[in-house]
Amino acid sequence: MPDAEDVRRIALSLPDTTEKIAWSMPTFRVAGKMFATLPEDETSIAVRCPKEERDELALAEPEKFWIADHEAQFAWVRVRLAALEDEGELRDILADSWRQAAPTRLLEAHPGLGLPPEG
């Protein structure tokens, strides 16, 4: 089961990512734009997710994904670390959120990062 240290290690391995404490918790930013937080007890993460996808995830897998009340108006979703299959799933979730926050120059420099493998 991935934990807070796995979140930190994977997030910081993504290009141009920094960690900054905000609201008394670790936040991860790409080129200054936040893409993940490690809230309160560090058993979950909050990541960027388009609202339509977020709602579908929360309905399809409520044991894994949920929407925090104070984040409902934003395009963010919470993810329970204990519900993740493995570190690879955590990496995919963080990379997808990174893509949503990364500037064009980084997306162009890392075109496959955070995209599902082509089948």
JSON list of C-alpha atoms in Angstrom, two decimals:
[
{"chain": "A", "resi": 1, "resn": "MET", "atom": "CA", "xyz": [0.00, 0.00, 0.00]},
{"chain": "A", "resi": 2, "resn": "PRO", "atom": "CA", "xyz": [1.47, 3.37, -0.99]},
{"chain": "A", "resi": 3, "resn": "ASP", "atom": "CA", "xyz": [2.05, 5.84, 1.85]},
{"chain": "A", "resi": 4, "resn": "ALA", "atom": "CA", "xyz": [2.90, 9.52, 2.33]},
{"chain": "A", "resi": 5, "resn": "GLU", "atom": "CA", "xyz": [6.60, 8.96, 1.60]},
{"chain": "A", "resi": 6, "resn": "ASP", "atom": "CA", "xyz": [5.70, 7.27, -1.71]},
{"chain": "A", "resi": 7, "resn": "VAL", "atom": "CA", "xyz": [3.52, 10.26, -2.59]},
{"chain": "A", "resi": 8, "resn": "ARG", "atom": "CA", "xyz": [6.37, 12.65, -1.82]},
{"chain": "A", "resi": 9, "resn": "ARG", "atom": "CA", "xyz": [9.00, 10.61, -3.71]},
{"chain": "A", "resi": 10, "resn": "ILE", "atom": "CA", "xyz": [6.83, 10.13, -6.82]},
{"chain": "A", "resi": 11, "resn": "ALA", "atom": "CA", "xyz": [5.52, 13.70, -6.91]},
{"chain": "A", "resi": 12, "resn": "LEU", "atom": "CA", "xyz": [9.01, 15.16, -6.57]},
{"chain": "A", "resi": 13, "resn": "SER", "atom": "CA", "xyz": [10.28, 12.89, -9.36]},
{"chain": "A", "resi": 14, "resn": "LEU", "atom": "CA", "xyz": [7.96, 14.64, -11.83]},
{"chain": "A", "resi": 15, "resn": "PRO", "atom": "CA", "xyz": [9.63, 17.42, -13.87]},
{"chain": "A", "resi": 16, "resn": "ASP", "atom": "CA", "xyz": [9.90, 20.89, -12.30]},
{"chain": "A", "resi": 17, "resn": "THR", "atom": "CA", "xyz": [8.03, 19.81, -9.16]},
{"chain": "A", "resi": 18, "resn": "THR", "atom": "CA", "xyz": [8.56, 21.42, -5.78]},
{"chain": "A", "resi": 19, "resn": "GLU", "atom": "CA", "xyz": [7.08, 20.82, -2.35]},
{"chain": "A", "resi": 20, "resn": "LYS", "atom": "CA", "xyz": [5.69, 23.71, -0.31]},
{"chain": "A", "resi": 21, "resn": "ILE", "atom": "CA", "xyz": [3.81, 23.72, 2.99]},
{"chain": "A", "resi": 22, "resn": "ALA", "atom": "CA", "xyz": [0.43, 25.46, 2.66]},
{"chain": "A", "resi": 23, "resn": "TRP", "atom": "CA", "xyz": [-2.57, 25.22, 4.99]},
{"chain": "A", "resi": 24, "resn": "SER", "atom": "CA", "xyz": [-0.26, 23.28, 7.35]},
{"chain": "A", "resi": 25, "resn": "MET", "atom": "CA", "xyz": [0.17, 20.41, 4.87]},
{"chain": "A", "resi": 26, "resn": "PRO", "atom": "CA", "xyz": [2.57, 19.42, 2.11]},
{"chain": "A", "resi": 27, "resn": "THR", "atom": "CA", "xyz": [1.55, 20.58, -1.35]},
{"chain": "A", "resi": 28, "resn": "PHE", "atom": "CA", "xyz": [3.23, 19.67, -4.63]},
{"chain": "A", "resi": 29, "resn": "ARG", "atom": "CA", "xyz": [3.52, 22.17, -7.47]},
{"chain": "A", "resi": 30, "resn": "VAL", "atom": "CA", "xyz": [4.71, 22.14, -11.05]},
{"chain": "A", "resi": 31, "resn": "ALA", "atom": "CA", "xyz": [6.12, 25.47, -12.21]},
{"chain": "A", "resi": 32, "resn": "GLY", "atom": "CA", "xyz": [4.44, 27.01, -9.15]},
{"chain": "A", "resi": 33, "resn": "LYS", "atom": "CA", "xyz": [0.96, 25.57, -9.84]},
{"chain": "A", "resi": 34, "resn": "MET", "atom": "CA", "xyz": [-0.43, 23.11, -7.29]},
{"chain": "A", "resi": 35, "resn": "PHE", "atom": "CA", "xyz": [-1.31, 19.61, -8.51]},
{"chain": "A", "resi": 36, "resn": "ALA", "atom": "CA", "xyz": [-1.41, 17.53, -5.31]},
{"chain": "A", "resi": 37, "resn": "THR", "atom": "CA", "xyz": [-1.78, 17.91, -1.56]},
{"chain": "A", "resi": 38, "resn": "LEU", "atom": "CA", "xyz": [-1.20, 15.51, 1.30]},
{"chain": "A", "resi": 39, "resn": "PRO", "atom": "CA", "xyz": [-3.94, 16.54, 3.74]},
{"chain": "A", "resi": 40, "resn": "GLU", "atom": "CA", "xyz": [-4.27, 16.19, 7.49]},
{"chain": "A", "resi": 41, "resn": "ASP", "atom": "CA", "xyz": [-3.48, 12.62, 8.49]},
{"chain": "A", "resi": 42, "resn": "GLU", "atom": "CA", "xyz": [-1.62, 11.77, 5.26]},
{"chain": "A", "resi": 43, "resn": "THR", "atom": "CA", "xyz": [-3.82, 8.74, 4.50]},
{"chain": "A", "resi": 44, "resn": "SER", "atom": "CA", "xyz": [-5.16, 10.37, 1.35]},
{"chain": "A", "resi": 45, "resn": "ILE", "atom": "CA", "xyz": [-4.13, 12.81, -1.36]},
{"chain": "A", "resi": 46, "resn": "ALA", "atom": "CA", "xyz": [-6.04, 15.50, -3.20]},
{"chain": "A", "resi": 47, "resn": "VAL", "atom": "CA", "xyz": [-5.33, 15.81, -6.93]},
{"chain": "A", "resi": 48, "resn": "ARG", "atom": "CA", "xyz": [-6.62, 17.77, -9.88]},
{"chain": "A", "resi": 49, "resn": "CYS", "atom": "CA", "xyz": [-9.39, 16.04, -11.79]},
{"chain": "A", "resi": 50, "resn": "PRO", "atom": "CA", "xyz": [-11.92, 17.47, -14.28]},
{"chain": "A", "resi": 51, "resn": "LYS", "atom": "CA", "xyz": [-15.30, 17.69, -12.53]},
{"chain": "A", "resi": 52, "resn": "GLU", "atom": "CA", "xyz": [-17.06, 15.28, -14.94]},
{"chain": "A", "resi": 53, "resn": "GLU", "atom": "CA", "xyz": [-14.39, 12.62, -14.45]},
{"chain": "A", "resi": 54, "resn": "ARG", "atom": "CA", "xyz": [-14.23, 13.30, -10.73]},
{"chain": "A", "resi": 55, "resn": "ASP", "atom": "CA", "xyz": [-17.95, 12.71, -10.29]},
{"chain": "A", "resi": 56, "resn": "GLU", "atom": "CA", "xyz": [-17.75, 9.47, -12.28]},
{"chain": "A", "resi": 57, "resn": "LEU", "atom": "CA", "xyz": [-14.79, 8.22, -10.22]},
{"chain": "A", "resi": 58, "resn": "ALA", "atom": "CA", "xyz": [-16.50, 9.00, -6.91]},
{"chain": "A", "resi": 59, "resn": "LEU", "atom": "CA", "xyz": [-19.64, 7.15, -8.03]},
{"chain": "A", "resi": 60, "resn": "ALA", "atom": "CA", "xyz": [-17.79, 4.17, -9.56]},
{"chain": "A", "resi": 61, "resn": "GLU", "atom": "CA", "xyz": [-15.22, 3.65, -6.78]},
{"chain": "A", "resi": 62, "resn": "PRO", "atom": "CA", "xyz": [-16.41, 5.40, -3.58]},
{"chain": "A", "resi": 63, "resn": "GLU", "atom": "CA", "xyz": [-14.00, 3.33, -1.48]},
{"chain": "A", "resi": 64, "resn": "LYS", "atom": "CA", "xyz": [-11.11, 4.91, -3.39]},
{"chain": "A", "resi": 65, "resn": "PHE", "atom": "CA", "xyz": [-12.27, 8.37, -4.52]},
{"chain": "A", "resi": 66, "resn": "TRP", "atom": "CA", "xyz": [-14.38, 11.04, -2.84]},
{"chain": "A", "resi": 67, "resn": "ILE", "atom": "CA", "xyz": [-15.03, 14.75, -3.04]},
{"chain": "A", "resi": 68, "resn": "ALA", "atom": "CA", "xyz": [-14.30, 16.80, 0.05]},
{"chain": "A", "resi": 69, "resn": "ASP", "atom": "CA", "xyz": [-17.06, 19.31, 0.81]},
{"chain": "A", "resi": 70, "resn": "HIS", "atom": "CA", "xyz": [-14.71, 22.32, 0.77]},
{"chain": "A", "resi": 71, "resn": "GLU", "atom": "CA", "xyz": [-13.30, 21.22, -2.62]},
{"chain": "A", "resi": 72, "resn": "ALA", "atom": "CA", "xyz": [-16.65, 20.49, -4.32]},
{"chain": "A", "resi": 73, "resn": "GLN", "atom": "CA", "xyz": [-16.62, 23.68, -6.40]},
{"chain": "A", "resi": 74, "resn": "PHE", "atom": "CA", "xyz": [-13.08, 22.98, -7.62]},
{"chain": "A", "resi": 75, "resn": "ALA", "atom": "CA", "xyz": [-11.78, 20.34, -10.04]},
{"chain": "A", "resi": 76, "resn": "TRP", "atom": "CA", "xyz": [-10.12, 18.24, -7.31]},
{"chain": "A", "resi": 77, "resn": "VAL", "atom": "CA", "xyz": [-10.73, 14.73, -6.00]},
{"chain": "A", "resi": 78, "resn": "ARG", "atom": "CA", "xyz": [-9.47, 12.91, -2.89]},
{"chain": "A", "resi": 79, "resn": "VAL", "atom": "CA", "xyz": [-7.83, 9.49, -3.17]},
{"chain": "A", "resi": 80, "resn": "ARG", "atom": "CA", "xyz": [-7.52, 7.04, -0.27]},
{"chain": "A", "resi": 81, "resn": "LEU", "atom": "CA", "xyz": [-3.96, 5.69, -0.34]},
{"chain": "A", "resi": 82, "resn": "ALA", "atom": "CA", "xyz": [-5.01, 2.39, 1.32]},
{"chain": "A", "resi": 83, "resn": "ALA", "atom": "CA", "xyz": [-7.44, 1.71, -1.55]},
{"chain": "A", "resi": 84, "resn": "LEU", "atom": "CA", "xyz": [-4.79, 1.99, -4.28]},
{"chain": "A", "resi": 85, "resn": "GLU", "atom": "CA", "xyz": [-3.68, -1.22, -5.94]},
{"chain": "A", "resi": 86, "resn": "ASP", "atom": "CA", "xyz": [0.02, -0.36, -5.97]},
{"chain": "A", "resi": 87, "resn": "GLU", "atom": "CA", "xyz": [2.63, 2.31, -6.45]},
{"chain": "A", "resi": 88, "resn": "GLY", "atom": "CA", "xyz": [2.03, 2.27, -10.22]},
{"chain": "A", "resi": 89, "resn": "GLU", "atom": "CA", "xyz": [-1.56, 3.41, -9.74]},
{"chain": "A", "resi": 90, "resn": "LEU", "atom": "CA", "xyz": [-0.37, 6.20, -7.44]},
{"chain": "A", "resi": 91, "resn": "ARG", "atom": "CA", "xyz": [2.21, 7.24, -10.05]},
{"chain": "A", "resi": 92, "resn": "ASP", "atom": "CA", "xyz": [-0.48, 7.33, -12.77]},
{"chain": "A", "resi": 93, "resn": "ILE", "atom": "CA", "xyz": [-2.81, 9.46, -10.63]},
{"chain": "A", "resi": 94, "resn": "LEU", "atom": "CA", "xyz": [-0.06, 11.93, -9.69]},
{"chain": "A", "resi": 95, "resn": "ALA", "atom": "CA", "xyz": [1.25, 12.17, -13.27]},
{"chain": "A", "resi": 96, "resn": "ASP", "atom": "CA", "xyz": [-2.27, 12.80, -14.61]},
{"chain": "A", "resi": 97, "resn": "SER", "atom": "CA", "xyz": [-2.76, 15.61, -12.09]},
{"chain": "A", "resi": 98, "resn": "TRP", "atom": "CA", "xyz": [0.71, 16.98, -12.95]},
{"chain": "A", "resi": 99, "resn": "ARG", "atom": "CA", "xyz": [-0.30, 17.14, -16.64]},
{"chain": "A", "resi": 100, "resn": "GLN", "atom": "CA", "xyz": [-3.34, 19.25, -15.76]},
{"chain": "A", "resi": 101, "resn": "ALA", "atom": "CA", "xyz": [-1.19, 21.83, -13.96]},
{"chain": "A", "resi": 102, "resn": "ALA", "atom": "CA", "xyz": [1.99, 21.76, -16.06]},
{"chain": "A", "resi": 103, "resn": "PRO", "atom": "CA", "xyz": [2.69, 24.58, -18.51]},
{"chain": "A", "resi": 104, "resn": "THR", "atom": "CA", "xyz": [2.82, 23.83, -22.23]},
{"chain": "A", "resi": 105, "resn": "ARG", "atom": "CA", "xyz": [6.64, 23.91, -22.33]},
{"chain": "A", "resi": 106, "resn": "LEU", "atom": "CA", "xyz": [6.81, 20.99, -19.87]},
{"chain": "A", "resi": 107, "resn": "LEU", "atom": "CA", "xyz": [4.02, 19.06, -21.59]},
{"chain": "A", "resi": 108, "resn": "GLU", "atom": "CA", "xyz": [5.91, 19.41, -24.87]},
{"chain": "A", "resi": 109, "resn": "ALA", "atom": "CA", "xyz": [9.19, 18.36, -23.22]},
{"chain": "A", "resi": 110, "resn": "HIS", "atom": "CA", "xyz": [7.55, 15.27, -21.63]},
{"chain": "A", "resi": 111, "resn": "PRO", "atom": "CA", "xyz": [4.82, 14.27, -24.11]},
{"chain": "A", "resi": 112, "resn": "GLY", "atom": "CA", "xyz": [4.06, 10.80, -22.72]},
{"chain": "A", "resi": 113, "resn": "LEU", "atom": "CA", "xyz": [4.13, 11.63, -19.02]},
{"chain": "A", "resi": 114, "resn": "GLY", "atom": "CA", "xyz": [0.77, 11.00, -17.36]},
{"chain": "A", "resi": 115, "resn": "LEU", "atom": "CA", "xyz": [-0.90, 9.63, -20.48]},
{"chain": "A", "resi": 116, "resn": "PRO", "atom": "CA", "xyz": [-2.30, 6.11, -20.57]},
{"chain": "A", "resi": 117, "resn": "PRO", "atom": "CA", "xyz": [-0.23, 3.68, -22.63]},
{"chain": "A", "resi": 118, "resn": "GLU", "atom": "CA", "xyz": [-1.41, 3.37, -26.19]},
{"chain": "A", "resi": 119, "resn": "GLY", "atom": "CA", "xyz": [-3.13, 0.06, -26.73]}
]
